[in-house]
Amino acid sequence: MTDKLDFVTGDYVVYPAHGVGRIVAIEKHAIADMEVVLYAITFEKERMTLKVPVTKAKNAGLRRLSSKDRIKDAMETLQGPSKIKRIMWSRRAQEYEAKINSGDPVSIAEVVRDLHRGTDQSDQSYSERQIYHAALERLARELAAVEKIDERKATERLEAVLAKAA
């Protein structure tokens, strides 16, 4: 095996389009007379296993969990004022989806902050709620993995920060 492995079995990693997963195996497969080494990553919540070639992992955006400092930056972002652009919802929704799929906790925190509605604020549309919950869940999963707490506690912590900022 000539490929340098960045991760080992048991590592928690972040795949931008799916969030936090865990490497359960490093497998060799023969594909078209070539031997390919793959990371097998499970995503518990989606009941899914993704196989990413070791050589393509970096380009695919596979990364380690964020540092505590990066999570702290995300928490500070949650406390800032929301910055909702005055553009059509469909365009904003695309930007929000792109931020969520970037896998960057600070970008995801921006989406959560911008779409958070306090109890005294107007109702959200169905699609706003969907995007908000997707972003909140993605951020909570990474916070839970970094802080070694369960996802429910992480979600409660994020919501407490949002409520305090409102």
C-alpha positions as a printed Julia matrix, in Angstrom:
166×3 Matrix{Float64}:
   0.0    0.0     0.0
   1.79   3.12   -1.23
  -1.0    5.59   -0.38
  -0.38   7.61    2.77
  -3.33   7.18    5.1
  -4.53  10.35    6.8
  -7.07   8.48    8.93
  -7.27   5.16   10.74
 -10.15   2.89   11.62
 -12.18   4.42   14.44
 -11.46   8.06   13.52
 -14.37  10.48   13.4
 -14.29  12.5    10.2
 -16.42  15.1     8.45
 -17.55  14.53    4.89
 -18.94  17.87    3.64
 -22.16  16.59    2.08
 -23.03  14.2     4.93
 -21.5   15.57    8.12
 -19.86  13.55   10.87
 -19.09   9.9    10.2
 -16.76   7.26   11.56
 -14.18   5.27    9.62
 -15.08   1.63   10.18
 -12.61   0.04    7.77
  -9.87   0.64    5.25
 -10.48  -1.73    2.36
  -8.62  -2.81   -0.76
 -10.67  -3.45   -3.88
  -9.56  -4.57   -7.33
 -11.27  -2.36   -9.89
 -10.38  -2.7   -13.58
  -6.99  -4.36  -12.88
  -6.11  -1.64  -10.38
  -5.99  -1.96   -6.63
  -7.89   0.85   -4.94
  -7.73   1.59   -1.21
 -10.97   2.95    0.24
 -12.08   4.46    3.52
 -15.41   2.94    4.6
 -17.23   5.64    6.55
 -20.52   5.05    8.35
 -23.05   7.74    9.06
 -25.23   6.38   11.89
 -28.1    8.82   11.48
 -28.56   8.09    7.78
 -27.8    4.36    8.18
 -25.35   4.75    5.34
 -21.83   3.63    4.54
 -19.79   5.7     2.11
 -16.61   4.43    0.49
 -14.1    7.1    -0.48
 -10.83   6.32   -2.31
  -7.89   7.27   -0.09
  -6.33   9.15   -3.03
  -9.49  11.25   -3.52
 -10.31  11.85    0.16
  -8.67  15.27    0.38
 -10.27  16.51   -2.88
 -13.66  15.25   -1.67
 -13.23  17.47    1.4
 -12.89  14.65    3.95
 -11.39  16.18    7.09
 -10.84  15.61   10.77
 -13.3   16.98   13.31
 -12.95  20.7    13.89
 -10.68  21.96   16.63
 -12.22  23.29   19.82
 -11.19  26.77   18.64
 -13.1   26.37   15.37
 -16.18  25.22   17.31
 -15.74  28.25   19.58
 -15.7   30.47   16.46
 -18.93  28.8    15.32
 -20.54  29.44   18.72
 -19.5   33.1    18.53
 -21.0   33.3    15.04
 -24.32  32.08   16.48
 -24.31  35.03   18.88
 -23.79  37.64   16.17
 -26.58  39.57   14.45
 -28.27  37.72   11.59
 -27.3   38.89    8.14
 -30.18  38.11    5.84
 -29.6   39.29    2.3
 -32.48  40.99    0.54
 -32.54  38.58   -2.37
 -35.15  36.08   -3.48
 -35.63  33.12   -1.18
 -34.69  30.57   -3.87
 -31.29  32.22   -4.3
 -30.74  32.51   -0.54
 -31.78  28.88   -0.1
 -29.11  27.83   -2.61
 -26.49  29.82   -0.71
 -27.58  28.26    2.59
 -27.42  24.74    1.11
 -23.92  25.47   -0.24
 -22.8   26.64    3.22
 -24.23  23.52    4.87
 -22.57  21.25    2.3
 -19.24  23.05    2.69
 -18.9   21.19    6.0
 -17.38  24.29    7.65
 -18.86  24.73   11.14
 -18.65  28.54   11.0
 -20.53  28.65    7.66
 -23.14  26.24    9.03
 -23.45  28.41   12.16
 -24.18  31.4     9.88
 -27.13  29.5     8.37
 -28.42  28.5    11.81
 -28.08  32.09   13.06
 -29.75  33.63   10.0
 -32.7   31.21    9.98
 -33.25  31.01   13.75
 -36.62  32.35   14.85
 -37.25  33.29   18.45
 -40.67  32.71   19.99
 -41.61  36.35   19.35
 -40.69  36.31   15.65
 -42.75  35.55   12.6
 -43.3   32.03   11.33
 -40.9   30.34    8.95
 -41.86  28.78    5.67
 -41.58  25.01    5.37
 -38.36  25.25    3.32
 -36.79  27.7     5.8
 -37.54  25.27    8.65
 -36.11  22.35    6.65
 -32.85  24.18    5.95
 -32.64  25.49    9.53
 -33.07  21.99   11.0
 -30.57  20.48    8.55
 -27.98  23.09    9.53
 -28.71  22.79   13.26
 -28.43  19.0    13.11
 -25.16  19.13   11.15
 -23.63  21.61   13.61
 -24.92  19.68   16.63
 -23.39  16.42   15.37
 -19.96  17.96   15.02
 -20.24  19.74   18.38
 -21.3   16.43   19.98
 -18.35  14.56   18.46
 -15.82  17.26   19.42
 -17.16  17.71   22.97
 -17.86  13.96   23.42
 -21.5   14.57   24.41
 -24.67  13.2    22.89
 -26.35  14.96   19.99
 -29.41  15.99   22.0
 -27.24  17.8    24.56
 -25.3   19.48   21.74
 -28.57  20.67   20.14
 -29.78  22.02   23.5
 -26.5   23.87   23.94
 -26.75  25.46   20.49
 -30.37  26.47   21.11
 -29.42  28.0    24.46
 -26.73  30.11   22.75
 -29.28  31.2    20.11
 -31.91  32.08   22.74
 -29.38  34.15   24.68
 -28.36  36.01   21.51
 -31.96  36.8    20.5
